[in-house]
PDB file of C-alpha atoms in Angstrom:
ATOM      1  CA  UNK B  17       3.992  38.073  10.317  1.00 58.00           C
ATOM      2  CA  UNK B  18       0.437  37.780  11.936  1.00 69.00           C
ATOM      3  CA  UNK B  19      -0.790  34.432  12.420  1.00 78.00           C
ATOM      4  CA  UNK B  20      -3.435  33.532   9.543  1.00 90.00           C
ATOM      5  CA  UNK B  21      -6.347  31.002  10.697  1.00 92.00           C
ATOM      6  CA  UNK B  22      -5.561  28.628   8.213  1.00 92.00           C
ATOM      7  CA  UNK B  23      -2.216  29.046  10.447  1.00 95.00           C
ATOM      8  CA  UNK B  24      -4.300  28.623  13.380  1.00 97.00           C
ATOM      9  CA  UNK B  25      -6.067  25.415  12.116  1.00 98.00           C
ATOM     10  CA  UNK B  26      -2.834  23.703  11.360  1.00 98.00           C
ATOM     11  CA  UNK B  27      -0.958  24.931  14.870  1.00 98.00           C
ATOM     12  CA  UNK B  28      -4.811  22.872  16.332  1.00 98.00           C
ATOM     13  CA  UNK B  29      -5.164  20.235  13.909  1.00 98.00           C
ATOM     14  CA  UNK B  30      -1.554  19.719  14.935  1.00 98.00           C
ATOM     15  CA  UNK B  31      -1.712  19.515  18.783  1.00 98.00           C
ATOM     16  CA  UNK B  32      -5.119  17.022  18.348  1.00 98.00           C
ATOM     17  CA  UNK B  33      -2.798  14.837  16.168  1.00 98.00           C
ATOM     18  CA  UNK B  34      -0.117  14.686  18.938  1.00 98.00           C
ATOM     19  CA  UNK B  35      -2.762  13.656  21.599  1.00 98.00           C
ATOM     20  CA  UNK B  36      -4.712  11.329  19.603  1.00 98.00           C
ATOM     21  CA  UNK B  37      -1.135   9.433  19.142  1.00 98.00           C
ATOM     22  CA  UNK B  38      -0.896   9.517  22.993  1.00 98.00           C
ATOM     23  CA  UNK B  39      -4.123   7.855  23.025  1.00 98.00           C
ATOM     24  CA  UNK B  40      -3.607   5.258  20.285  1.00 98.00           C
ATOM     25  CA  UNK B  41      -0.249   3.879  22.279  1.00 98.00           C
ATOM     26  CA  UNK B  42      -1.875   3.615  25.433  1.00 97.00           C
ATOM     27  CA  UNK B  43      -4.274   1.231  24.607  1.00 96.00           C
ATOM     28  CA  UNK B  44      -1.274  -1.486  22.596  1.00 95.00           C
ATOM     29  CA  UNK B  45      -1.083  -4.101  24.594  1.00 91.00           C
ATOM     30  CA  UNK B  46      -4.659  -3.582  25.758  1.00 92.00           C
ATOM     31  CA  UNK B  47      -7.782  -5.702  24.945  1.00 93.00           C
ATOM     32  CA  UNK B  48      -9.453  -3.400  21.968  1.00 95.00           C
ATOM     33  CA  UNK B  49     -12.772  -5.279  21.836  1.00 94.00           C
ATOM     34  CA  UNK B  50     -12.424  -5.563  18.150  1.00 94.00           C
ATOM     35  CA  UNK B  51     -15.680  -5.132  16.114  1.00 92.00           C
ATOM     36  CA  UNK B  52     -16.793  -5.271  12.253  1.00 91.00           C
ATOM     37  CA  UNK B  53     -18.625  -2.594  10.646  1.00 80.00           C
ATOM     38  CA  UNK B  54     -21.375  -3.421   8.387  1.00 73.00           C
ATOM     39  CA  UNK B  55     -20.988  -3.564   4.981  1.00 71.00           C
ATOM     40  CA  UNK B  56     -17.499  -4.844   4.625  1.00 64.00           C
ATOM     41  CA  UNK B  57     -16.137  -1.555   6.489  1.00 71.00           C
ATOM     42  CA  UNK B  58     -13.605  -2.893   8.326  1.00 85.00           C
ATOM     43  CA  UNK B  59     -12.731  -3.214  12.153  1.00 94.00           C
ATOM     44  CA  UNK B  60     -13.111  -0.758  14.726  1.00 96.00           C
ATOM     45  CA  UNK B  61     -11.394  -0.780  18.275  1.00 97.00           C
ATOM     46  CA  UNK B  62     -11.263   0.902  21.561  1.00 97.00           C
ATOM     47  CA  UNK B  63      -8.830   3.043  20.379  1.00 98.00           C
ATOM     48  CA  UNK B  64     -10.496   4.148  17.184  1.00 98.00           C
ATOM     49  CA  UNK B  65     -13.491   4.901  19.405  1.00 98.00           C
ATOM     50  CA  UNK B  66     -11.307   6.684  22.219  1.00 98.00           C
ATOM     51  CA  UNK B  67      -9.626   8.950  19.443  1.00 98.00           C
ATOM     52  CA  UNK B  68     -12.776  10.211  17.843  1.00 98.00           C
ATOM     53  CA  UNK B  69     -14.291  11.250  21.042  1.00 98.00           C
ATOM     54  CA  UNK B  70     -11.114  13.000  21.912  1.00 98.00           C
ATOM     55  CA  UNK B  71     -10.870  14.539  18.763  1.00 98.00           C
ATOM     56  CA  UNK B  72     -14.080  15.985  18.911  1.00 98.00           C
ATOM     57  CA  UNK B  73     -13.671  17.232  22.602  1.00 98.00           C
ATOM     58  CA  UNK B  74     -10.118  18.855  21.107  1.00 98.00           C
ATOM     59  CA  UNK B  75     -11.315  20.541  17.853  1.00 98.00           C
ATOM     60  CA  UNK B  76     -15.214  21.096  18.373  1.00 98.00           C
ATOM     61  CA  UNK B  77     -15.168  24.084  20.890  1.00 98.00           C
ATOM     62  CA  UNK B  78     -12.216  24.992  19.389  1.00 98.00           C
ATOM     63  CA  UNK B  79     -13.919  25.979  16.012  1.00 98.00           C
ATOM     64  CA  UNK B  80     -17.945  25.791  17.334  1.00 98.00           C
ATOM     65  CA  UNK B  81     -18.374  26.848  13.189  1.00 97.00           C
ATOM     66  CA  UNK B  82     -16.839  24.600  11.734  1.00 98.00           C
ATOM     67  CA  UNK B  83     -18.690  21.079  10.762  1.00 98.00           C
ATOM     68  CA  UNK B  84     -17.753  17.297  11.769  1.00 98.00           C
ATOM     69  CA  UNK B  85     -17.082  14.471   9.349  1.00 98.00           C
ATOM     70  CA  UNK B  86     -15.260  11.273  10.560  1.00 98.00           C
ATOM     71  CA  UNK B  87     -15.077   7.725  10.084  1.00 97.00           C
ATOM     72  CA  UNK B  88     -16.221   6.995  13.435  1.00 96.00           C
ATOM     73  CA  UNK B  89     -18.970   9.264  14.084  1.00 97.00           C
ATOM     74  CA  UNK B  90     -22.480   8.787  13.188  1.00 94.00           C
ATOM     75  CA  UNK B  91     -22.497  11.370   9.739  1.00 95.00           C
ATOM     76  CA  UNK B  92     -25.653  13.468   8.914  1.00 93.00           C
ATOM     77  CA  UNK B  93     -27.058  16.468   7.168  1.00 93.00           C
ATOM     78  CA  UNK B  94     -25.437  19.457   9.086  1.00 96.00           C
ATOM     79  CA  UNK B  95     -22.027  19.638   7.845  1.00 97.00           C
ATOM     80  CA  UNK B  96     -23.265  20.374   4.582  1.00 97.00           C
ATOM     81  CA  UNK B  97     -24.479  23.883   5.311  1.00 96.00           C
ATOM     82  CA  UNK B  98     -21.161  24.785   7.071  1.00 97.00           C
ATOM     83  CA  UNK B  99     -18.950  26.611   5.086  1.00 97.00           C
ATOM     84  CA  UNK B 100     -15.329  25.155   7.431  1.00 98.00           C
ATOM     85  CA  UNK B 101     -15.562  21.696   8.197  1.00 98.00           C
ATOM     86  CA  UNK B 102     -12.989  18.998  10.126  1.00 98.00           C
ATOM     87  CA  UNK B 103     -12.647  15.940   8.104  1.00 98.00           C
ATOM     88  CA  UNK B 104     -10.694  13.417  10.192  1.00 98.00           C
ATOM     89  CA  UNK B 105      -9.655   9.479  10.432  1.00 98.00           C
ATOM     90  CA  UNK B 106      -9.186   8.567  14.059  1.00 98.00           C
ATOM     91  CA  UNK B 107      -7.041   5.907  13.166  1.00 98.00           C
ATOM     92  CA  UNK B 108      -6.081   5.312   9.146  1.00 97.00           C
ATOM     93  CA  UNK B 109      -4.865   1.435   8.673  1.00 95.00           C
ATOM     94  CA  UNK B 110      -6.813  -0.348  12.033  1.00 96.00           C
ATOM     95  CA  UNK B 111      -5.848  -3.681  10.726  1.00 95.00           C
ATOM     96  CA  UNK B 112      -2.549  -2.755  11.237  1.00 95.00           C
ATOM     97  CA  UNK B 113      -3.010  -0.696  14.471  1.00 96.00           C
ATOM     98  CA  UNK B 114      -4.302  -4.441  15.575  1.00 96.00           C
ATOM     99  CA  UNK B 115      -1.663  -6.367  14.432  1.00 95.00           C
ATOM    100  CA  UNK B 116       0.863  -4.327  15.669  1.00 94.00           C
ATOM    101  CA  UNK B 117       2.652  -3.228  12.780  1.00 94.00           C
ATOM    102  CA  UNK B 118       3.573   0.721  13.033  1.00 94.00           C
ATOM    103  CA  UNK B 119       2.333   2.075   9.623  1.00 94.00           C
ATOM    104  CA  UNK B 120      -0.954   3.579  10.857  1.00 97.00           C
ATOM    105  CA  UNK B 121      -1.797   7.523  11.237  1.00 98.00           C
ATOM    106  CA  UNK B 122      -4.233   9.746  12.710  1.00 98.00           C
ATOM    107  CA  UNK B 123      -5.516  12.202   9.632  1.00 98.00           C
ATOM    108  CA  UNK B 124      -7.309  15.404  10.161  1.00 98.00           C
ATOM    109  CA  UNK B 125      -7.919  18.080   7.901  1.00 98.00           C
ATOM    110  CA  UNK B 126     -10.044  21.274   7.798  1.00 98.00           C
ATOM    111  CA  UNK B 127     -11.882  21.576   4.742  1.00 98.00           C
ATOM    112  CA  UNK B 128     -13.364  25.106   3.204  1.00 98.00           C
ATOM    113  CA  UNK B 129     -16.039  25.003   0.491  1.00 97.00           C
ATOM    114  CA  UNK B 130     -14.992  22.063  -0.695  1.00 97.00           C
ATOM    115  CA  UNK B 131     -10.938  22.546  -0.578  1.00 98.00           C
ATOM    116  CA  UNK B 132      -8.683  21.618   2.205  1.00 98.00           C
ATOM    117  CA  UNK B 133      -7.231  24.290   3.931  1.00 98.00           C
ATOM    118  CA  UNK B 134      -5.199  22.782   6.212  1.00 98.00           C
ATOM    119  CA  UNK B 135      -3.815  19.436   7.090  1.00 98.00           C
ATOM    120  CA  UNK B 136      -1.965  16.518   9.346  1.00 98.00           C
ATOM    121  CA  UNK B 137      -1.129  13.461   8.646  1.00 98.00           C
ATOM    122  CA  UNK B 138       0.799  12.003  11.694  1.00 98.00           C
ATOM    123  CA  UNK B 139       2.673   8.149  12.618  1.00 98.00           C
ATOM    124  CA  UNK B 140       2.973   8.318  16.043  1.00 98.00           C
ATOM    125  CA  UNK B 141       5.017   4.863  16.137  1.00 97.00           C
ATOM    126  CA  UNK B 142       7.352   6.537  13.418  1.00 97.00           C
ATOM    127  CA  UNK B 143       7.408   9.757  14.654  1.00 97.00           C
ATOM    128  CA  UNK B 144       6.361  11.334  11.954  1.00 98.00           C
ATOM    129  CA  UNK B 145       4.141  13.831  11.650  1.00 98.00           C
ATOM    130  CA  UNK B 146       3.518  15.392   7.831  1.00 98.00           C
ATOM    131  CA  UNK B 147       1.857  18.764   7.761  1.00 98.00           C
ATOM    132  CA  UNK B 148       0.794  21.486   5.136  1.00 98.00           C
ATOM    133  CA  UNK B 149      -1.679  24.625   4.912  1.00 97.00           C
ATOM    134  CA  UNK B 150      -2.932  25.798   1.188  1.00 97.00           C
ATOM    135  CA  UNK B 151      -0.095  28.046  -0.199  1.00 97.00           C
ATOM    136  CA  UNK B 152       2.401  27.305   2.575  1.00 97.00           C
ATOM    137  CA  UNK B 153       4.215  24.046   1.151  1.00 98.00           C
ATOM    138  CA  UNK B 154       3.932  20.542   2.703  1.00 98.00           C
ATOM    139  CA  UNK B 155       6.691  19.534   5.900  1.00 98.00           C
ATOM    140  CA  UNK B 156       7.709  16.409   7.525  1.00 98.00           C
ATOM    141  CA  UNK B 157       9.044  16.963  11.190  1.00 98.00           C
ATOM    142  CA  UNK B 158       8.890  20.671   9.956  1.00 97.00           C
ATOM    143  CA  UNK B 159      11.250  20.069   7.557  1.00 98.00           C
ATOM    144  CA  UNK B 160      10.266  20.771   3.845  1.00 98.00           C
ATOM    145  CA  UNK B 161       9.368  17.619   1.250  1.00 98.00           C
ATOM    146  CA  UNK B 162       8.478  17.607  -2.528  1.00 98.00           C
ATOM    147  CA  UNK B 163       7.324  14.844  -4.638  1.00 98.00           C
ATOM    148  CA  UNK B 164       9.517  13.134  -7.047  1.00 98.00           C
ATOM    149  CA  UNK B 165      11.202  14.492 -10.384  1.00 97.00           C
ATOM    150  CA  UNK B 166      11.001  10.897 -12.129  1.00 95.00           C
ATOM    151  CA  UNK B 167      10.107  11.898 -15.492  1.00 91.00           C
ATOM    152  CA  UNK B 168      10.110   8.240 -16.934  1.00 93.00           C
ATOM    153  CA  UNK B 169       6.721   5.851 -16.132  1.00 95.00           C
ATOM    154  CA  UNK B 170       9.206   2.435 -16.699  1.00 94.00           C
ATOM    155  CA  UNK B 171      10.438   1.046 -13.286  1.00 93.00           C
ATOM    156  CA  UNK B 172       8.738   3.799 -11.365  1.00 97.00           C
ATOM    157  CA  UNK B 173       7.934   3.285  -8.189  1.00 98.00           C
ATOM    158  CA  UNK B 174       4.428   3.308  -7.054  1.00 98.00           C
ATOM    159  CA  UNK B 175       2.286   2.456  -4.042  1.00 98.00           C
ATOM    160  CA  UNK B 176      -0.794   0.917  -4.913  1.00 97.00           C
ATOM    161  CA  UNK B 177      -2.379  -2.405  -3.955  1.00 96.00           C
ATOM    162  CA  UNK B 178      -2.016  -5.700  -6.818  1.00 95.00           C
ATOM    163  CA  UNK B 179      -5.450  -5.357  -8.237  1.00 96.00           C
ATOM    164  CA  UNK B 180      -5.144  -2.038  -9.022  1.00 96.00           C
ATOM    165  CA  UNK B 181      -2.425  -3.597 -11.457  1.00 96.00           C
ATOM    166  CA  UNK B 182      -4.942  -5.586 -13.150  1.00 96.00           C
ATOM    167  CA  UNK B 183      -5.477  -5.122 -17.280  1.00 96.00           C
ATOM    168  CA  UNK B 184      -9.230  -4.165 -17.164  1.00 95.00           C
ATOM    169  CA  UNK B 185      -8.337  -0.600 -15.514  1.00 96.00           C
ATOM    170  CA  UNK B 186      -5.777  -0.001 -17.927  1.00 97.00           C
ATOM    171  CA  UNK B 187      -7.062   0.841 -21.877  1.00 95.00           C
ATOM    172  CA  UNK B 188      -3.413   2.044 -22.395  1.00 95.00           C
ATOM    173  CA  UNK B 189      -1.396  -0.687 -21.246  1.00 95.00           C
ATOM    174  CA  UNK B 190      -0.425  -1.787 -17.855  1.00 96.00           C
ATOM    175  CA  UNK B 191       2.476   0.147 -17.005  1.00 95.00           C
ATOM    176  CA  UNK B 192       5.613  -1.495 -16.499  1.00 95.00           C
ATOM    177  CA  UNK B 193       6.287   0.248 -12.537  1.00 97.00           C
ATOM    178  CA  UNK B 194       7.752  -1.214  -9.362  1.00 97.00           C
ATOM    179  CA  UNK B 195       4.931  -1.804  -6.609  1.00 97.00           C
ATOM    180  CA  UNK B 196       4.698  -1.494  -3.056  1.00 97.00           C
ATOM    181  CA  UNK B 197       2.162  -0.933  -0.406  1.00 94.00           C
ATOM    182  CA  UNK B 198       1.370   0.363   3.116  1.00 94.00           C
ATOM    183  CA  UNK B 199      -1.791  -0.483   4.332  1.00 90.00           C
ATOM    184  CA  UNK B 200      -2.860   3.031   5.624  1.00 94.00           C
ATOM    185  CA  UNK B 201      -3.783   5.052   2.291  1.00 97.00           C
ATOM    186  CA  UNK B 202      -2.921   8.625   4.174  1.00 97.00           C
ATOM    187  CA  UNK B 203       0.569   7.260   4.768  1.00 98.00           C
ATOM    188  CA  UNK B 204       0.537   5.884   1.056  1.00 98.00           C
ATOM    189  CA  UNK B 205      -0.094   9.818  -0.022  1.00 98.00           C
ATOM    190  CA  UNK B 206       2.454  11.496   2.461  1.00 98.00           C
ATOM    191  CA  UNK B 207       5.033   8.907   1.242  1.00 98.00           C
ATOM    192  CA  UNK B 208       5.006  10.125  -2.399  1.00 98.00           C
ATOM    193  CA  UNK B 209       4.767  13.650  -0.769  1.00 98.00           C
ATOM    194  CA  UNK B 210       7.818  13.345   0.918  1.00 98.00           C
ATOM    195  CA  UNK B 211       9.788  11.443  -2.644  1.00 98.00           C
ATOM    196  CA  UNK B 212      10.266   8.567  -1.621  1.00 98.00           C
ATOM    197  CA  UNK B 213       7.550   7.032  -3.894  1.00 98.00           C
ATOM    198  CA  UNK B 214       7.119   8.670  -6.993  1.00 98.00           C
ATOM    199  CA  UNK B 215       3.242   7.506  -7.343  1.00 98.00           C
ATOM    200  CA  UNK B 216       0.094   5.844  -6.082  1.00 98.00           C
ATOM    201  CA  UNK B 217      -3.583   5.061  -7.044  1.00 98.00           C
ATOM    202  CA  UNK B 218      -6.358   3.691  -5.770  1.00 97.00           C
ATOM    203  CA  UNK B 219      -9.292   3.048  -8.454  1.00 97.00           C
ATOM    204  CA  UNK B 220     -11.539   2.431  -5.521  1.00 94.00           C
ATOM    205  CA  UNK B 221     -14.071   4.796  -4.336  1.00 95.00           C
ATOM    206  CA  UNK B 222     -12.056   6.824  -1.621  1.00 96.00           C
ATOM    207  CA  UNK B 223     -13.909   7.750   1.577  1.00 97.00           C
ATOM    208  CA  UNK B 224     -12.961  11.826   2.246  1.00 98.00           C
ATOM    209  CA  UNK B 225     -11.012  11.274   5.764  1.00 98.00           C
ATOM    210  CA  UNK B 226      -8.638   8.891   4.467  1.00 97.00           C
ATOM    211  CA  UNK B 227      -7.764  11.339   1.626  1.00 98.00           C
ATOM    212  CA  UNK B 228      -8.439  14.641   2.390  1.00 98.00           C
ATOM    213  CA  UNK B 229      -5.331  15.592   4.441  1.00 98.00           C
ATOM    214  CA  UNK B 230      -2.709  13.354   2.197  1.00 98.00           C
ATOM    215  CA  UNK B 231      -4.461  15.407  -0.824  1.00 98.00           C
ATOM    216  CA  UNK B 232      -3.077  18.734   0.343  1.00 98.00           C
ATOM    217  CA  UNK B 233       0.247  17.355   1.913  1.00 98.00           C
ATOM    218  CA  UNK B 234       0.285  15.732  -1.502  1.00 98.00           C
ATOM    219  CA  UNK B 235      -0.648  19.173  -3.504  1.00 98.00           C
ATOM    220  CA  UNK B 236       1.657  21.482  -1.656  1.00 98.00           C
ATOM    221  CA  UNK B 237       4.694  19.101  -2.103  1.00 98.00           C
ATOM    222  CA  UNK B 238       4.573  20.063  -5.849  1.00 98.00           C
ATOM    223  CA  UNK B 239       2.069  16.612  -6.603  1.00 98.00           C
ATOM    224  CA  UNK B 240      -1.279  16.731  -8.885  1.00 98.00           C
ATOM    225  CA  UNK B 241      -3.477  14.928  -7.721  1.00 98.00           C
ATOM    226  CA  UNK B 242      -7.007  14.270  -8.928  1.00 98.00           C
ATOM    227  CA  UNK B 243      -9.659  10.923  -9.199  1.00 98.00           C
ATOM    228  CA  UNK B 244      -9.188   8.292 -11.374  1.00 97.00           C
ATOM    229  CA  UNK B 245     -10.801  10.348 -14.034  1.00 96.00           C
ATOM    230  CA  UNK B 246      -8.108  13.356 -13.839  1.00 97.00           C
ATOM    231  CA  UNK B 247     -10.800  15.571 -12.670  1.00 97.00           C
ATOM    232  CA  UNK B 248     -10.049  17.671  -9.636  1.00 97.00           C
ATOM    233  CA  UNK B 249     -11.035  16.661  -5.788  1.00 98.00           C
ATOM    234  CA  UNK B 250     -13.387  18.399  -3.846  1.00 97.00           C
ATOM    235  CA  UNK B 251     -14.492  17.559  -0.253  1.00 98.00           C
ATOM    236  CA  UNK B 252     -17.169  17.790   2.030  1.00 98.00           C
ATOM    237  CA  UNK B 253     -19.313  16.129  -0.145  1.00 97.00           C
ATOM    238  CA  UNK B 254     -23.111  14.911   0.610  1.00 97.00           C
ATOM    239  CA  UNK B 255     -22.014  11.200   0.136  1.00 97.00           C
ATOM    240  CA  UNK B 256     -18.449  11.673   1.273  1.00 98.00           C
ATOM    241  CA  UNK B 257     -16.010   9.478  -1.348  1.00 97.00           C
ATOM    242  CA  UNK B 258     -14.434  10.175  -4.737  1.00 97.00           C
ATOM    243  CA  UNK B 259     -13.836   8.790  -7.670  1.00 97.00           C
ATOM    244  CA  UNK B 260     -10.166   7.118  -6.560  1.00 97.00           C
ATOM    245  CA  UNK B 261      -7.238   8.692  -6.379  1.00 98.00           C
ATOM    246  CA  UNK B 262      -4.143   9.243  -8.477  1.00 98.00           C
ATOM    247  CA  UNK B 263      -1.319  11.510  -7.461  1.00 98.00           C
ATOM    248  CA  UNK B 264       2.243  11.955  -8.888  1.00 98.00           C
ATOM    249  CA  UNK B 265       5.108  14.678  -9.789  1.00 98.00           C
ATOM    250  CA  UNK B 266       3.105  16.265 -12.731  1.00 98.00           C
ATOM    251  CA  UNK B 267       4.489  14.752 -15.952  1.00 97.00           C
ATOM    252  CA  UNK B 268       4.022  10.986 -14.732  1.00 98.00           C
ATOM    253  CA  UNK B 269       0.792  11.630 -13.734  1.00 98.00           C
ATOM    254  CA  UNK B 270       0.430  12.956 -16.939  1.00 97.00           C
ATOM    255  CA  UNK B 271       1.794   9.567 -18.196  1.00 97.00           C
ATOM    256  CA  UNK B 272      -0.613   7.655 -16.359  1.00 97.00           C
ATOM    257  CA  UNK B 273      -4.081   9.234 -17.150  1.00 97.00           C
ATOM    258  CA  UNK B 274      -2.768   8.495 -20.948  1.00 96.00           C
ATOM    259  CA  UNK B 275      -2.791   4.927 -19.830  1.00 96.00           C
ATOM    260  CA  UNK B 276      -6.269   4.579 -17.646  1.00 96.00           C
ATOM    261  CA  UNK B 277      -7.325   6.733 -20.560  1.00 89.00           C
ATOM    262  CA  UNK B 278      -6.220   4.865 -23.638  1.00 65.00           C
ATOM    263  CA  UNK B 279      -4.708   7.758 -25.291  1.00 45.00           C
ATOM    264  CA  UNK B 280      -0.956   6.786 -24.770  1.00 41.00           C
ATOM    265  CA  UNK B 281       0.905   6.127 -28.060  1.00 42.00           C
ATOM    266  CA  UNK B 282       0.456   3.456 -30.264  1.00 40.00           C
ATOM    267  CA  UNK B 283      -2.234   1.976 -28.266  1.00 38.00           C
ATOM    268  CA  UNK B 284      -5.452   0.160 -29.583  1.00 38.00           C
ATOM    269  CA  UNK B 285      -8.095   3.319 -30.222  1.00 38.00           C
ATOM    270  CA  UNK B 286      -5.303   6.012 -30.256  1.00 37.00           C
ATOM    271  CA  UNK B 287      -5.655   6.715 -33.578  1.00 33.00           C
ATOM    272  CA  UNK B 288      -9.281   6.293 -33.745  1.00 32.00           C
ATOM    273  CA  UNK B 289      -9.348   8.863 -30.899  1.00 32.00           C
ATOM    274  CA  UNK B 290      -6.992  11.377 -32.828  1.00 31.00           C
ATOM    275  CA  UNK B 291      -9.382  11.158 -35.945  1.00 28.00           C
ATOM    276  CA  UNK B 292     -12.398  12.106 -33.741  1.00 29.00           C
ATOM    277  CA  UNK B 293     -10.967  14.888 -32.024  1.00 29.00           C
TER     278      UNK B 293
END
């Protein structure tokens, strides 16, 4: 079967992954001349530096079409008139990448007219590398994943951080679920990919590289994923975040838009809400 070029971006996207790892370990051990974005943005290293600029000397004459958006590079107008676009986090979870811990990833993603096309999510202190193109399912290590079949919202387990927990996002009613966390949000999304999660949210506004790839590795593994809202992500937009993030095995996330909605059961306002329908 001929190679398709959504084939082509993943087989790229892929090698760039593999050589931004080799980067990323070279300089552990290394003074990373830590620095603190403005803003509250968090820190940026050596490394994070290194792997953008080798990212762009990888993937840039590779596709000369295709626009640049990345946490580390400078973003501006002339992305938005391109109809392919590479969407990538030189290094998702830096505060981990600096303390030493191994859950961080390099994400990348190509992006066209506003859906992702093809996607890598990879752990190079794992060895894991999580991969999907639209249509073609989501892998781990090429091996196939899917999300989840927990049908029940009690006791599941979700990946989300504690104040995502709190009351105020939750009309419905807290649910009762087990939570976890990994700092890197990408990793977060190719965990519930893979099963071994069966959710996570963020009610944050999301910045597109740290959620772009994980939302198709996320899609193709059988997940729906959307914003907080339960409206549908698109990318490449002109201030690059969304809404949050929710993503589970479709009935529980099902179950949990009825709860940030208030329209689960026997809740405060349900009934109201069924009169006024």
């Amino acid at each position: 079967m001929p190679e398709t070029e959504a084939d082509a971006d993943l087989r790229l996207l892929t090698d760039a992954a593999r050589r931004a790892g080799e980067i990323a370990t070279g300089f552990i051990g290394q003074d990373l001349d830590i620095r603190y974005k403005d803003d509250d943005a968090g820190p940026v290293t050596r490394a994070d530096l290194a792997v953008d600029t080798a990212l762009k000397e990888i993937l840039r004459p590779a596709r000369p079409d295709y626009g640049w958006l990345s946490e580390e590079t400078p973003d501006g107008d002339t992305r938005l008139g391109k109809q392919r676009v590479f969407i990538v986090d030189p290094i998702d979870g830096t505060r981990s990448y600096i303390e030493g811990s191994r859950a961080w990833a390099h994400v990348l993603a190509v992006v066209e007219d506003g859906i992702v096309q093809a996607a890598v999510v990879f752990l190079p202190m794992l060895d894991a590398l999580y991969s999907a193109r639209l249509g073609g399912g989501a892998r781990l290590n090429g091996d196939t994943i899917a999300v989840s079949p927990r049908g029940a919202l009690a006791d599941a387990e979700v990946l989300a951080t504690r104040p995502n927990l709190d009351p105020h996002h939750w009309p419905g009613g807290v649910p009762q679920v087990k939570r976890h966390h990994r700092p890197s949000l990408a990793y977060r999304q190719a965990l519930v990919a893979e099963g071994r999660y069966d959710a996570m949210f963020t009610f944050r506004p999301s910045w597109e590289w740290d959620i772009a790839a994980g939302a198709l590795i996320l899609s193709e593994a059988g997940a729906t994923v959307t914003d907080r809202r339960g409206l549908p992500l698109r990318f490449n937009g002109p201030h690059p975040q969304v809404d949050g993030l929710v993503a589970a095995n479709p009935g529980l996330h099902g179950a949990l838009m009825a709860r940030l909605s208030a329209s689960a059961p026997g809740t405060p306002g349900s009934a109201a809400k069924a009169r006024n329908r």
